[in-house]
């Protein structure tokens, strides 16, 4: 779609360049411009990455693998009688075809390979990020820049392996949870991720809301509007962004305006029922009216009466997801980045929603309170307990960031150059843990992070800690360490290891 509509002129230029290369050799001059253009379309559509980095020195092994993979898939998809055109294109993209040829021919090949790389990037960006991500709504927290909608997370062992590869190859690369280009902020995604842990309840709720709201749709071009797919996007968006407390109709109106603006942009980006180039105002108005009825009032609203309890459930566990991913971002190898406003829980959608002014005065006030409280050892324990009982009040995330950034500043060599050691665990809740150690010389930290918290907690109240939650779960301490006591960074309490089968362990 993108190559046919938005970037067709650039494709024609690329096909013309390739045709001139083909005409310059008796072995390839029989390939027509149309056959070369069709081959280019297939290969670009099948390209697994944004771009390669082929130069006049040739292609790296990794880039060669990407090109060969795309050529192979395109070849299988093609219905052309003669698929040898793909072999020709492979040699041109890897620049191997230039060997032994005259300099003008070599220059043409290199210029084409470079031009191809400048074309595949915008096609991938517009096709994947700005079209597919607005169409495929199985779990929209996966639909973000750098994300893969077909991958529902990884196991802790896969995570540790990925981090070890990062330490080996890109130890100082940036770690970002939200950026200016995010479709949804890190905290919105953390909430929506909870749905993946509650699939049965989600299915029931989704069908129930569809029945409740069926009569609120309009008919556009003989079909109910909005479509069921767009309706699913709306519900997940509401779960990810629902404010902690809406006290008045005025606040509800302001929230509805944000959702209106987002859904209008999402529908246009999807390019199914309307678009920026060819807007369908009837469909857009149908969605706007649908939202207006769903979010028209707080009282006597059958949809909100059923929606809000589930949204609060997702919000509760989503906060802990957010804290967990923030802790990981600030402790694993890499350079953590905190996007403006994300010091506190921020439930932003794609621009311009994430360009709204940040209340830095409020953040400063909360930070000053945190700094004052950290010096009051007598009330620290009760303050932390209260904060974790109500993590949605924002203090918890900023406290976590403040403590870990200070730790990084005091131990910058450890975080810059320290190794990474996964820690084994045992017990009934071991699948809900991600634990590792970072060490350098005599410095050492141990990071223990909960995962899949909705499944872990079930109906249990309160935060995810204590024997009622973790039972007999133990985390193995780093091997060959004489030290048997540690200090809890957040509470300053002493943490002692226990003996488990001759080894030192921590209780979860």
Coordinates of C-alpha atoms in Angstrom, one line a residue:
X1 CA 0.0 0.0 0.0
X2 CA 2.7 2.5 1.0
X3 CA 4.8 1.7 -2.1
X4 CA 1.8 1.9 -4.4
X5 CA 0.5 5.2 -2.9
X6 CA 2.8 7.3 -0.8
X7 CA 6.2 6.3 -2.2
X8 CA 5.5 5.3 -5.8
X9 CA 7.6 8.0 -7.3
X10 CA 10.7 6.9 -5.4
X11 CA 10.0 3.3 -6.4
X12 CA 10.0 4.3 -10.1
X13 CA 13.3 6.1 -9.7
X14 CA 14.8 3.0 -8.0
X15 CA 13.4 0.7 -10.7
X16 CA 14.8 2.9 -13.5
X17 CA 18.3 2.8 -11.9
X18 CA 18.1 -1.0 -11.7
X19 CA 16.9 -1.2 -15.3
X20 CA 20.0 0.8 -16.5
X21 CA 22.2 -1.7 -14.6
X22 CA 20.5 -4.6 -16.3
X23 CA 20.8 -3.0 -19.8
X24 CA 24.5 -2.6 -19.3
X25 CA 25.2 -6.3 -19.4
X26 CA 24.2 -8.8 -22.1
X27 CA 23.3 -11.4 -19.5
X28 CA 20.7 -9.3 -17.8
X29 CA 19.4 -6.9 -20.4
X30 CA 16.3 -9.0 -21.1
X31 CA 14.7 -8.1 -17.8
X32 CA 12.0 -5.5 -18.4
X33 CA 11.4 -2.4 -16.3
X34 CA 8.1 -3.8 -15.1
X35 CA 9.6 -7.1 -14.0
X36 CA 12.4 -5.3 -12.2
X37 CA 9.8 -3.0 -10.5
X38 CA 7.7 -6.0 -9.4
X39 CA 10.8 -7.7 -8.0
X40 CA 11.7 -4.6 -6.1
X41 CA 8.2 -4.3 -4.6
X42 CA 8.3 -7.9 -3.4
X43 CA 11.8 -7.6 -1.9
X44 CA 11.1 -4.4 -0.1
X45 CA 7.8 -5.7 1.3
X46 CA 9.6 -8.8 2.7
X47 CA 12.6 -6.9 4.1
X48 CA 13.0 -7.9 7.8
X49 CA 14.7 -4.7 9.0
X50 CA 14.5 -1.0 8.2
X51 CA 17.7 -0.9 6.2
X52 CA 21.1 -2.5 5.6
X53 CA 24.4 -0.6 5.5
X54 CA 26.0 -1.8 2.3
X55 CA 28.8 0.4 1.0
X56 CA 31.4 0.4 -1.7
X57 CA 33.3 -2.1 0.5
X58 CA 30.4 -4.6 0.2
X59 CA 28.0 -6.0 2.8
X60 CA 28.6 -7.3 6.3
X61 CA 27.6 -10.9 7.0
X62 CA 24.6 -9.7 8.9
X63 CA 23.4 -7.4 6.1
X64 CA 24.0 -10.2 3.6
X65 CA 21.8 -12.5 5.7
X66 CA 19.0 -9.9 5.7
X67 CA 19.1 -9.4 2.0
X68 CA 19.3 -13.1 1.3
X69 CA 16.3 -13.7 3.6
X70 CA 14.2 -11.0 1.9
X71 CA 15.1 -12.3 -1.6
X72 CA 14.3 -15.9 -0.6
X73 CA 10.8 -15.0 0.8
X74 CA 10.1 -12.7 -2.2
X75 CA 11.0 -15.5 -4.6
X76 CA 8.5 -17.8 -2.9
X77 CA 5.8 -15.2 -3.0
X78 CA 6.4 -14.3 -6.6
X79 CA 4.1 -15.7 -9.3
X80 CA 6.4 -14.7 -12.1
X81 CA 7.3 -17.4 -14.6
X82 CA 11.0 -16.5 -14.4
X83 CA 12.3 -15.8 -10.9
X84 CA 15.9 -15.4 -12.0
X85 CA 15.3 -11.6 -11.7
X86 CA 15.6 -12.1 -7.9
X87 CA 19.0 -13.6 -8.3
X88 CA 20.1 -10.6 -10.3
X89 CA 18.7 -8.3 -7.7
X90 CA 20.5 -10.2 -4.9
X91 CA 23.9 -9.7 -6.6
X92 CA 23.2 -6.0 -7.1
X93 CA 22.1 -5.4 -3.5
X94 CA 25.2 -7.1 -2.2
X95 CA 27.3 -5.4 -4.9
X96 CA 29.0 -8.7 -5.8
X97 CA 27.9 -8.2 -9.4
X98 CA 30.3 -5.4 -9.8
X99 CA 33.4 -7.6 -9.5
X100 CA 35.5 -7.5 -12.6
X101 CA 33.4 -4.8 -14.3
X102 CA 34.3 -1.4 -15.6
X103 CA 34.2 1.6 -13.1
X104 CA 31.0 3.2 -14.5
X105 CA 29.2 -0.1 -14.0
X106 CA 30.6 -0.5 -10.5
X107 CA 29.5 3.1 -9.6
X108 CA 26.0 2.4 -10.8
X109 CA 25.7 -0.7 -8.7
X110 CA 27.0 1.0 -5.6
X111 CA 24.7 4.0 -6.1
X112 CA 21.7 1.7 -6.5
X113 CA 22.5 -0.3 -3.3
X114 CA 22.8 2.9 -1.4
X115 CA 19.6 4.3 -2.9
X116 CA 17.7 1.1 -2.0
X117 CA 18.7 1.5 1.6
X118 CA 17.3 5.0 1.6
X119 CA 14.0 3.6 0.3
X120 CA 13.5 0.5 2.5
X121 CA 13.6 2.6 5.7
X122 CA 10.6 4.9 5.0
X123 CA 8.6 2.1 3.5
X124 CA 9.2 0.1 6.7
X125 CA 8.4 3.1 8.9
X126 CA 5.2 4.1 7.0
X127 CA 4.1 0.6 6.4
X128 CA 4.7 -0.9 9.8
X129 CA 4.7 1.9 12.4
X130 CA 2.2 4.2 10.7
X131 CA -0.2 1.7 9.2
X132 CA 0.0 -1.9 10.5
X133 CA 0.4 -0.8 14.1
X134 CA -2.9 1.0 13.7
X135 CA -4.7 -2.0 12.2
X136 CA -3.6 -5.0 14.2
X137 CA -5.1 -4.8 17.7
X138 CA -4.6 -8.2 19.3
X139 CA -2.6 -6.5 22.1
X140 CA -1.7 -2.9 21.3
X141 CA 1.0 -2.5 23.9
X142 CA 3.2 -4.5 21.5
X143 CA 2.5 -2.1 18.6
X144 CA 5.3 0.4 19.3
X145 CA 8.5 1.6 17.7
X146 CA 11.0 -1.3 18.0
X147 CA 8.2 -3.7 19.0
X148 CA 7.1 -6.9 17.4
X149 CA 3.3 -7.6 17.6
X150 CA 3.9 -11.3 17.1
X151 CA 6.1 -11.7 20.2
X152 CA 4.3 -11.9 23.5
X153 CA 7.4 -11.4 25.8
X154 CA 10.2 -13.8 26.5
X155 CA 11.3 -16.1 29.4
X156 CA 13.7 -14.9 32.1
X157 CA 16.4 -17.1 30.6
X158 CA 15.9 -15.5 27.2
X159 CA 16.0 -12.1 28.8
X160 CA 19.3 -12.9 30.6
X161 CA 20.8 -14.1 27.3
X162 CA 19.7 -10.9 25.5
X163 CA 21.2 -8.7 28.2
X164 CA 24.5 -10.7 28.2
X165 CA 24.7 -10.1 24.4
X166 CA 24.0 -6.4 25.0
X167 CA 26.8 -6.3 27.6
X168 CA 29.1 -8.0 25.1
X169 CA 28.2 -5.9 22.0
X170 CA 26.5 -2.7 23.1
X171 CA 27.3 -2.1 26.8
X172 CA 26.7 1.7 26.6
X173 CA 23.6 1.7 24.3
X174 CA 20.6 3.7 25.4
X175 CA 17.7 2.1 27.3
X176 CA 14.5 4.0 26.7
X177 CA 11.0 3.2 27.9
X178 CA 9.3 6.2 26.3
X179 CA 10.5 8.5 23.5
X180 CA 9.0 11.4 21.5
X181 CA 8.0 8.8 18.9
X182 CA 6.2 6.3 21.2
X183 CA 2.7 5.3 20.2
X184 CA 2.0 4.9 23.9
X185 CA 4.0 5.8 27.0
X186 CA 5.8 3.1 29.0
X187 CA 3.1 3.4 31.7
X188 CA 0.2 2.9 29.2
X189 CA 1.9 -0.2 27.8
X190 CA 2.5 -1.5 31.3
X191 CA -1.2 -1.3 32.0
X192 CA -2.3 -2.9 28.7
X193 CA 0.2 -5.7 29.2
X194 CA -2.0 -6.9 32.2
X195 CA -4.6 -8.0 29.7
X196 CA -2.2 -10.7 28.5
X197 CA -2.3 -12.2 32.0
X198 CA -6.1 -12.2 32.1
X199 CA -7.1 -13.6 28.7
X200 CA -10.3 -15.3 29.9
X201 CA -11.6 -12.3 31.7
X202 CA -10.6 -10.0 28.8
X203 CA -12.6 -12.2 26.3
X204 CA -15.7 -12.0 28.6
X205 CA -15.4 -8.2 29.1
X206 CA -14.8 -7.5 25.4
X207 CA -17.8 -9.5 24.3
X208 CA -19.9 -7.9 27.1
X209 CA -18.9 -4.4 26.1
X210 CA -19.7 -5.1 22.5
X211 CA -23.2 -6.2 23.4
X212 CA -23.8 -3.2 25.7
X213 CA -22.6 -0.8 23.1
X214 CA -24.0 -2.4 19.9
X215 CA -26.9 -0.1 19.7
X216 CA -24.7 3.0 20.0
X217 CA -23.1 2.4 16.5
X218 CA -24.2 3.9 13.2
X219 CA -24.4 2.4 9.8
X220 CA -21.8 3.7 7.4
X221 CA -21.6 2.3 3.9
X222 CA -23.9 -0.5 5.0
X223 CA -21.6 -1.6 7.9
X224 CA -21.7 -0.9 11.6
X225 CA -19.4 1.9 12.5
X226 CA -17.0 1.8 14.3
X227 CA -15.8 -1.6 13.2
X228 CA -15.3 -4.3 15.8
X229 CA -11.5 -4.0 15.2
X230 CA -11.5 -0.2 15.9
X231 CA -13.8 -0.8 18.9
X232 CA -11.2 -3.2 20.3
X233 CA -8.5 -0.5 19.8
X234 CA -10.7 2.0 21.7
X235 CA -11.3 -0.3 24.7
X236 CA -7.6 -1.1 25.1
X237 CA -6.8 2.6 24.8
X238 CA -9.2 3.4 27.6
X239 CA -7.7 0.7 29.8
X240 CA -4.2 2.1 29.2
X241 CA -5.1 5.7 29.9
X242 CA -8.1 5.8 32.3
X243 CA -7.4 8.4 34.9
X244 CA -7.0 7.2 38.5
X245 CA -9.9 9.3 39.6
X246 CA -12.4 11.3 37.6
X247 CA -14.3 13.4 40.0
X248 CA -16.5 15.5 37.7
X249 CA -18.1 15.7 34.3
X250 CA -15.6 18.4 33.4
X251 CA -12.7 16.1 34.0
X252 CA -14.5 13.4 31.9
X253 CA -15.1 15.9 29.1
X254 CA -11.3 16.7 29.0
X255 CA -10.4 13.0 28.9
X256 CA -13.0 12.4 26.2
X257 CA -11.4 15.1 24.1
X258 CA -8.0 13.4 24.3
X259 CA -9.5 10.0 23.3
X260 CA -11.4 11.7 20.4
X261 CA -8.2 13.2 19.0
X262 CA -6.3 10.0 19.4
X263 CA -8.9 7.8 17.7
X264 CA -9.3 10.2 14.9
X265 CA -5.6 10.0 14.2
X266 CA -5.5 6.3 14.6
X267 CA -8.3 5.8 12.1
X268 CA -6.6 8.0 9.5
X269 CA -3.2 6.2 10.0
X270 CA -4.8 2.8 9.6
X271 CA -6.1 3.9 6.1
X272 CA -8.9 1.3 6.2
X273 CA -12.1 3.4 6.6
X274 CA -10.6 6.8 6.3
X275 CA -7.2 8.5 5.8
X276 CA -5.4 11.8 5.7
X277 CA -5.5 11.8 1.9
X278 CA -9.0 10.6 1.5
X279 CA -11.0 11.3 4.7
X280 CA -14.3 9.6 5.3
X281 CA -16.1 12.1 7.5
X282 CA -19.1 9.8 8.0
X283 CA -17.0 7.1 9.6
X284 CA -15.0 9.6 11.7
X285 CA -18.2 11.2 13.0
X286 CA -19.6 7.7 13.8
X287 CA -16.5 7.0 16.0
X288 CA -16.7 10.4 17.6
X289 CA -20.4 9.9 18.5
X290 CA -19.6 6.4 19.8
X291 CA -17.0 7.8 22.1
X292 CA -19.4 10.6 23.2
X293 CA -22.0 8.1 24.3
X294 CA -19.5 5.8 26.0
X295 CA -17.9 8.6 27.9
X296 CA -20.9 11.0 28.0
X297 CA -21.6 10.7 31.7
X298 CA -20.4 9.0 34.9
X299 CA -23.7 8.1 36.4
X300 CA -26.2 5.7 34.9
X301 CA -23.7 4.5 32.3
X302 CA -23.9 0.7 31.9
X303 CA -20.6 0.6 30.0
X304 CA -18.6 2.5 32.6
X305 CA -20.2 0.6 35.4
X306 CA -18.6 -2.6 34.0
X307 CA -15.5 -1.0 32.5
X308 CA -14.2 0.9 35.5
X309 CA -13.7 -2.0 37.9
X310 CA -11.7 -3.9 35.2
X311 CA -9.7 -0.8 34.3
X312 CA -8.8 -0.3 38.0
X313 CA -7.6 -3.9 38.2
X314 CA -5.4 -3.4 35.2
X315 CA -4.2 0.0 36.6
X316 CA -3.3 -1.7 40.0
X317 CA -1.1 -4.3 38.4
X318 CA 0.1 -2.0 35.7
X319 CA 1.8 0.2 38.3
X320 CA 3.8 -2.7 39.5
X321 CA 4.7 -3.6 35.9
X322 CA 5.8 0.0 35.4
X323 CA 8.0 0.0 38.5
X324 CA 9.5 -3.4 37.5
X325 CA 10.5 -2.2 34.0
X326 CA 11.8 1.0 35.4
X327 CA 14.0 -0.9 37.8
X328 CA 15.3 -3.1 35.1
X329 CA 16.1 -0.1 32.8
X330 CA 18.1 1.5 35.5
X331 CA 20.1 -1.5 36.5
X332 CA 20.9 -3.7 33.5
X333 CA 23.9 -2.8 31.2
X334 CA 23.2 0.3 29.2
X335 CA 22.5 4.0 29.6
X336 CA 19.0 4.6 30.9
X337 CA 16.9 7.4 29.4
X338 CA 13.9 9.0 31.1
X339 CA 11.6 10.8 28.7
X340 CA 10.2 14.2 29.8
X341 CA 7.4 13.7 32.3
X342 CA 8.0 10.0 32.8
X343 CA 9.6 10.6 36.2
X344 CA 6.0 10.1 37.4
X345 CA 3.3 7.8 36.0
X346 CA 2.5 9.3 32.6
X347 CA -0.4 8.0 30.5
X348 CA 0.4 9.6 27.2
X349 CA -0.6 8.5 23.7
X350 CA 1.1 9.3 20.4
X351 CA 1.9 12.9 19.5
X352 CA 0.5 15.5 20.0
X353 CA -0.8 13.9 23.3
X354 CA 2.8 13.3 24.5
X355 CA 3.7 16.9 23.8
X356 CA 1.4 18.3 26.5
X357 CA 3.2 20.5 29.0
X358 CA 4.9 18.7 31.9
X359 CA 4.1 19.8 35.4
X360 CA 7.7 20.1 36.6
X361 CA 6.7 22.1 39.7
X362 CA 4.7 19.1 40.9
X363 CA 7.6 16.8 40.3
X364 CA 9.9 19.1 42.2
X365 CA 7.5 19.2 45.2
X366 CA 7.3 15.4 45.3
X367 CA 11.0 15.0 44.9
X368 CA 11.6 17.4 47.8
X369 CA 9.2 15.4 49.9
X370 CA 11.1 12.2 49.0
X371 CA 14.5 13.7 49.9
X372 CA 13.1 15.0 53.3
X373 CA 11.6 11.6 54.1
X374 CA 14.7 9.7 53.2
X375 CA 16.5 11.4 56.1
X376 CA 13.8 10.5 58.6
X377 CA 14.8 6.9 59.6
X378 CA 12.1 6.6 62.3
X379 CA 9.2 7.0 59.9
X380 CA 10.9 5.6 56.8
X381 CA 9.4 2.1 57.1
X382 CA 5.8 3.2 57.5
X383 CA 6.2 5.8 54.7
X384 CA 7.5 3.1 52.3
X385 CA 4.7 0.8 53.3
X386 CA 2.1 3.5 52.7
X387 CA 3.7 4.4 49.4
X388 CA 3.7 0.8 48.1
X389 CA 0.1 0.3 49.2
X390 CA -0.8 3.2 47.0
X391 CA 1.8 3.2 44.2
X392 CA -0.6 5.0 41.8
X393 CA 0.0 8.2 43.7
X394 CA 3.2 8.8 41.7
X395 CA 5.7 8.9 44.6
X396 CA 6.8 5.3 44.2
X397 CA 8.1 5.7 40.6
X398 CA 10.0 8.9 41.3
X399 CA 11.4 7.4 44.5
X400 CA 12.6 4.4 42.6
X401 CA 14.2 6.5 39.9
X402 CA 15.8 8.9 42.5
X403 CA 17.3 6.0 44.5
X404 CA 18.7 4.2 41.5
X405 CA 20.1 7.3 39.8
X406 CA 21.9 8.2 43.0
X407 CA 23.2 4.6 43.2
X408 CA 24.5 4.9 39.6
X409 CA 26.2 8.2 40.3
X410 CA 27.9 6.8 43.4
X411 CA 29.0 3.6 41.6
X412 CA 29.3 4.7 38.0
X413 CA 32.2 2.3 37.2
X414 CA 30.1 -0.7 38.4
X415 CA 27.2 0.2 36.1
X416 CA 29.4 1.2 33.2
X417 CA 31.8 -1.7 33.3
X418 CA 30.4 -4.3 35.7
X419 CA 29.5 -7.8 34.7
X420 CA 26.1 -9.4 34.6
X421 CA 25.3 -12.6 36.4
X422 CA 21.8 -14.2 36.2
X423 CA 20.7 -15.6 39.6
X424 CA 18.8 -18.9 39.8
X425 CA 15.7 -19.2 41.9
X426 CA 13.7 -22.1 43.3
X427 CA 10.2 -22.5 44.7
X428 CA 6.6 -22.3 43.7
X429 CA 6.8 -18.7 42.4
X430 CA 10.2 -18.9 40.6
X431 CA 8.6 -18.1 37.2
X432 CA 7.6 -14.7 38.6
X433 CA 11.1 -13.6 39.2
X434 CA 13.9 -12.0 37.2
X435 CA 17.1 -11.8 39.4
X436 CA 20.7 -10.9 38.5
X437 CA 23.9 -9.5 40.0
X438 CA 26.1 -6.7 38.8
X439 CA 29.7 -6.7 40.1
X440 CA 33.0 -5.1 39.6
X441 CA 36.0 -5.6 41.9
X442 CA 34.6 -5.3 45.4
X443 CA 31.4 -3.6 44.3
X444 CA 28.2 -5.6 43.9
X445 CA 24.5 -5.1 43.6
X446 CA 21.7 -7.6 43.4
X447 CA 18.5 -6.8 41.5
X448 CA 15.3 -8.8 42.0
X449 CA 12.3 -7.9 39.9
X450 CA 8.8 -9.4 39.9
X451 CA 7.1 -10.3 36.7
X452 CA 3.6 -11.4 35.6
X453 CA 2.3 -9.8 38.7
X454 CA -1.5 -10.1 38.0
X455 CA -1.1 -13.9 37.9
X456 CA 1.2 -13.8 40.9
X457 CA -1.2 -11.8 43.1
X458 CA -4.5 -13.2 41.9
X459 CA -7.1 -12.0 44.5
X460 CA -4.5 -11.1 47.2
X461 CA -4.6 -7.5 48.3
X462 CA -1.6 -5.1 48.7
X463 CA 1.8 -5.0 47.0
X464 CA 3.6 -8.1 45.7
X465 CA 5.8 -8.9 48.7
X466 CA 5.7 -11.1 51.7
X467 CA 5.4 -14.8 52.4
X468 CA 1.7 -14.9 51.5
X469 CA 2.7 -13.9 47.9
X470 CA 6.0 -15.7 47.5
X471 CA 5.7 -18.7 49.7
X472 CA 8.9 -20.8 49.7
X473 CA 10.6 -19.0 46.8
X474 CA 14.3 -18.5 47.2
X475 CA 16.9 -16.7 45.0
X476 CA 20.4 -18.0 45.0
X477 CA 23.1 -15.5 46.0
X478 CA 26.2 -15.0 43.8
X479 CA 28.6 -17.9 44.1
X480 CA 32.0 -17.6 45.9
X481 CA 30.9 -14.6 48.0
X482 CA 31.9 -14.6 51.7
X483 CA 29.4 -11.7 52.3
X484 CA 26.2 -13.0 53.8
X485 CA 24.4 -9.8 54.5
X486 CA 23.2 -7.0 52.1
X487 CA 21.5 -3.7 52.5
X488 CA 18.1 -3.0 50.9
X489 CA 18.6 0.1 48.8
X490 CA 15.1 1.3 49.3
X491 CA 14.4 0.7 53.0
X492 CA 18.0 0.7 54.3
X493 CA 17.2 -2.6 56.1
X494 CA 19.7 -5.4 56.4
X495 CA 19.0 -8.4 54.3
X496 CA 20.5 -11.7 55.4
X497 CA 21.1 -14.7 53.3
X498 CA 19.8 -18.1 54.4
X499 CA 21.3 -21.6 53.9
X500 CA 19.6 -23.7 51.3
X501 CA 21.2 -27.0 50.5
X502 CA 24.6 -25.7 51.4
X503 CA 24.3 -22.5 49.3
X504 CA 23.4 -19.0 50.3
X505 CA 20.0 -17.7 49.2
X506 CA 17.6 -14.8 49.6
X507 CA 14.0 -15.2 50.5
X508 CA 11.8 -13.6 47.9

